[in-house]
PDB file of C-alpha atoms in Angstrom:
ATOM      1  CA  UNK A   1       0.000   0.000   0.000  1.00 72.00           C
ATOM      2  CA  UNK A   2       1.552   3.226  -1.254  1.00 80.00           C
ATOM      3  CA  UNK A   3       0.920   6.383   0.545  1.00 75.00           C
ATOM      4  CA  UNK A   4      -0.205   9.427  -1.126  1.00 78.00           C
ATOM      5  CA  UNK A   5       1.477  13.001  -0.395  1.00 79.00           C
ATOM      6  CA  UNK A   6      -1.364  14.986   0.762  1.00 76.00           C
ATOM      7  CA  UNK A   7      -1.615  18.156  -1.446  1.00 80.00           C
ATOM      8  CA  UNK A   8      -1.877  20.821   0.925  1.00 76.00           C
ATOM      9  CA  UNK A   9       1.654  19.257   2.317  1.00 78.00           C
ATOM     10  CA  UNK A  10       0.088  17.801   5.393  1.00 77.00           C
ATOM     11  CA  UNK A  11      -1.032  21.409   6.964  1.00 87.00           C
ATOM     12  CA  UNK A  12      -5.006  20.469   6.749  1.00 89.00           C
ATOM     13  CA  UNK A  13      -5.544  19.745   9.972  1.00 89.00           C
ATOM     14  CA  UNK A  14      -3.581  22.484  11.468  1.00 92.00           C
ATOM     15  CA  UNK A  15      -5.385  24.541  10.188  1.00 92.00           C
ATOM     16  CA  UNK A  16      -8.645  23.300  10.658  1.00 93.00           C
ATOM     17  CA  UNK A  17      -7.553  23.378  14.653  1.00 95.00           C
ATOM     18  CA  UNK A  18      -6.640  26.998  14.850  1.00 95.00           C
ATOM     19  CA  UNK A  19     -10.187  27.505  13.197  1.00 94.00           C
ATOM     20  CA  UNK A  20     -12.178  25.884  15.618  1.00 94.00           C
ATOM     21  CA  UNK A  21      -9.770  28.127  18.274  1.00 93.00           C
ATOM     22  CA  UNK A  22     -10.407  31.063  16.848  1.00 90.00           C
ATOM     23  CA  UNK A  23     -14.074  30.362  16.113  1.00 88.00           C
ATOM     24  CA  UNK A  24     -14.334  29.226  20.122  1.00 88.00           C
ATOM     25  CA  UNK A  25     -12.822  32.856  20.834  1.00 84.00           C
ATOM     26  CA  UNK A  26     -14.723  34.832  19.412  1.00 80.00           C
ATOM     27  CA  UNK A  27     -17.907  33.018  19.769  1.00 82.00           C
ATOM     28  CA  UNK A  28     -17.652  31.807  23.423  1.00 82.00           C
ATOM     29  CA  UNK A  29     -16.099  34.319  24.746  1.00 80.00           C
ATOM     30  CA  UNK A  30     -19.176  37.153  24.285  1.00 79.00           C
ATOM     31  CA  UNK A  31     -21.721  34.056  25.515  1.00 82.00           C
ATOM     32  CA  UNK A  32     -19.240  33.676  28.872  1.00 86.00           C
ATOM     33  CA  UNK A  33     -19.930  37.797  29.809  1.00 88.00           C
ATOM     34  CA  UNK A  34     -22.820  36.564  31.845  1.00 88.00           C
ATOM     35  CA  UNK A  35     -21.247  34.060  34.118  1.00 90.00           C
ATOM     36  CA  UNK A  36     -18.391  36.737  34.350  1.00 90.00           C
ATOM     37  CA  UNK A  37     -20.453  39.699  35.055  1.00 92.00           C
ATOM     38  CA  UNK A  38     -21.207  38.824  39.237  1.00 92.00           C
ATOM     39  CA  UNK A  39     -17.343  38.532  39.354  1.00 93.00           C
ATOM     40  CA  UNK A  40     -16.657  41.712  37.492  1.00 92.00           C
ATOM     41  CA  UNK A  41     -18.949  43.574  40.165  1.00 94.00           C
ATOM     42  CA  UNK A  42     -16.951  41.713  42.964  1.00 94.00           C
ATOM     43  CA  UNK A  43     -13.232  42.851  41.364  1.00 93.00           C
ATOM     44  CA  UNK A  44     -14.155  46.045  39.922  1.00 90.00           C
ATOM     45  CA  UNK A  45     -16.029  47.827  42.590  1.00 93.00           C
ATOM     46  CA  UNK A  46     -18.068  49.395  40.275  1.00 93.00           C
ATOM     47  CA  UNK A  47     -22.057  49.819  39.749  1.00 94.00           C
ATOM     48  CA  UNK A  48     -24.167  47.052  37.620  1.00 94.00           C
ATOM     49  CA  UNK A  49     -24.475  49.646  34.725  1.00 94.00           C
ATOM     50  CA  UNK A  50     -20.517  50.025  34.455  1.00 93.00           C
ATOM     51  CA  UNK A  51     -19.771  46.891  34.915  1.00 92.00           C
ATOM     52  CA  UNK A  52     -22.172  46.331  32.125  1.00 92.00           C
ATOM     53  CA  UNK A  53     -20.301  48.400  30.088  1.00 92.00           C
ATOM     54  CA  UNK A  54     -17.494  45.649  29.520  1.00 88.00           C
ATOM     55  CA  UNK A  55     -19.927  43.076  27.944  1.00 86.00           C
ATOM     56  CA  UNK A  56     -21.365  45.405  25.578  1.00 89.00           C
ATOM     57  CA  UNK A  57     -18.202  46.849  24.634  1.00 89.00           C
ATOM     58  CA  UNK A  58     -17.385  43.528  23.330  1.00 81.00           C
ATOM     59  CA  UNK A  59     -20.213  42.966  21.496  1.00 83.00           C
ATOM     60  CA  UNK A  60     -20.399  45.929  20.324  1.00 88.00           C
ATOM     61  CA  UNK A  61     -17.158  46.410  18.591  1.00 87.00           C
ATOM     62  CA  UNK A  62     -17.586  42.877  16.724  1.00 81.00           C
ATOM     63  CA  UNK A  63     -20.437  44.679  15.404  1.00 86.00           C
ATOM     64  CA  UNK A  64     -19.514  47.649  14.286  1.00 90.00           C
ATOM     65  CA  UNK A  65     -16.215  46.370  12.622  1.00 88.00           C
ATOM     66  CA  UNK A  66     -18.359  43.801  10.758  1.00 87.00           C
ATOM     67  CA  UNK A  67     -18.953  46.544   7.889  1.00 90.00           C
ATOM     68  CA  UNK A  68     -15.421  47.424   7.640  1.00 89.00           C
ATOM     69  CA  UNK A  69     -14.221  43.651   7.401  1.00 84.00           C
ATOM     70  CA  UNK A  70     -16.661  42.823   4.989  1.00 87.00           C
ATOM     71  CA  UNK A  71     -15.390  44.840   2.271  1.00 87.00           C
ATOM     72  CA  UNK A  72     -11.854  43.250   2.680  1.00 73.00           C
TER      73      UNK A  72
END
């Protein structure tokens, strides 16, 4: 049985690895602000609407860079 040199030079699977990373990143990490958000008021010091600031933030910047990246 002769083995076949895979054409993207073995480099498939790497890749499709730092996808799923990246995709668990940016994906998971916005879903998480709520678990993080009683521990943010704890550490921070700050009021609920603050605080609250940090999750939106997040969001919101995916958001409004969405335009921009979409016309790369």
């Amino acid at each position: 049985m002769e083995f076949k040199k895979s054409p993207d030079g073995g480099w498939g699977w790497v890749i499709v690895l730092v996808s799923f990373f990246t995709q668990f990143l940016c994906y998971g990490s916005p879903l998480a602000v709520g678990v993080l958000y009683i521990e943010w008021l704890d550490i921070f010091g700050e009021g609920k609407g603050k605080t609250a600031w940090v999750g939106s933030l997040a969001s919101g910047v995916g958001l409004l860079a969405s335009p921009v990246c979409s016309l790369c």
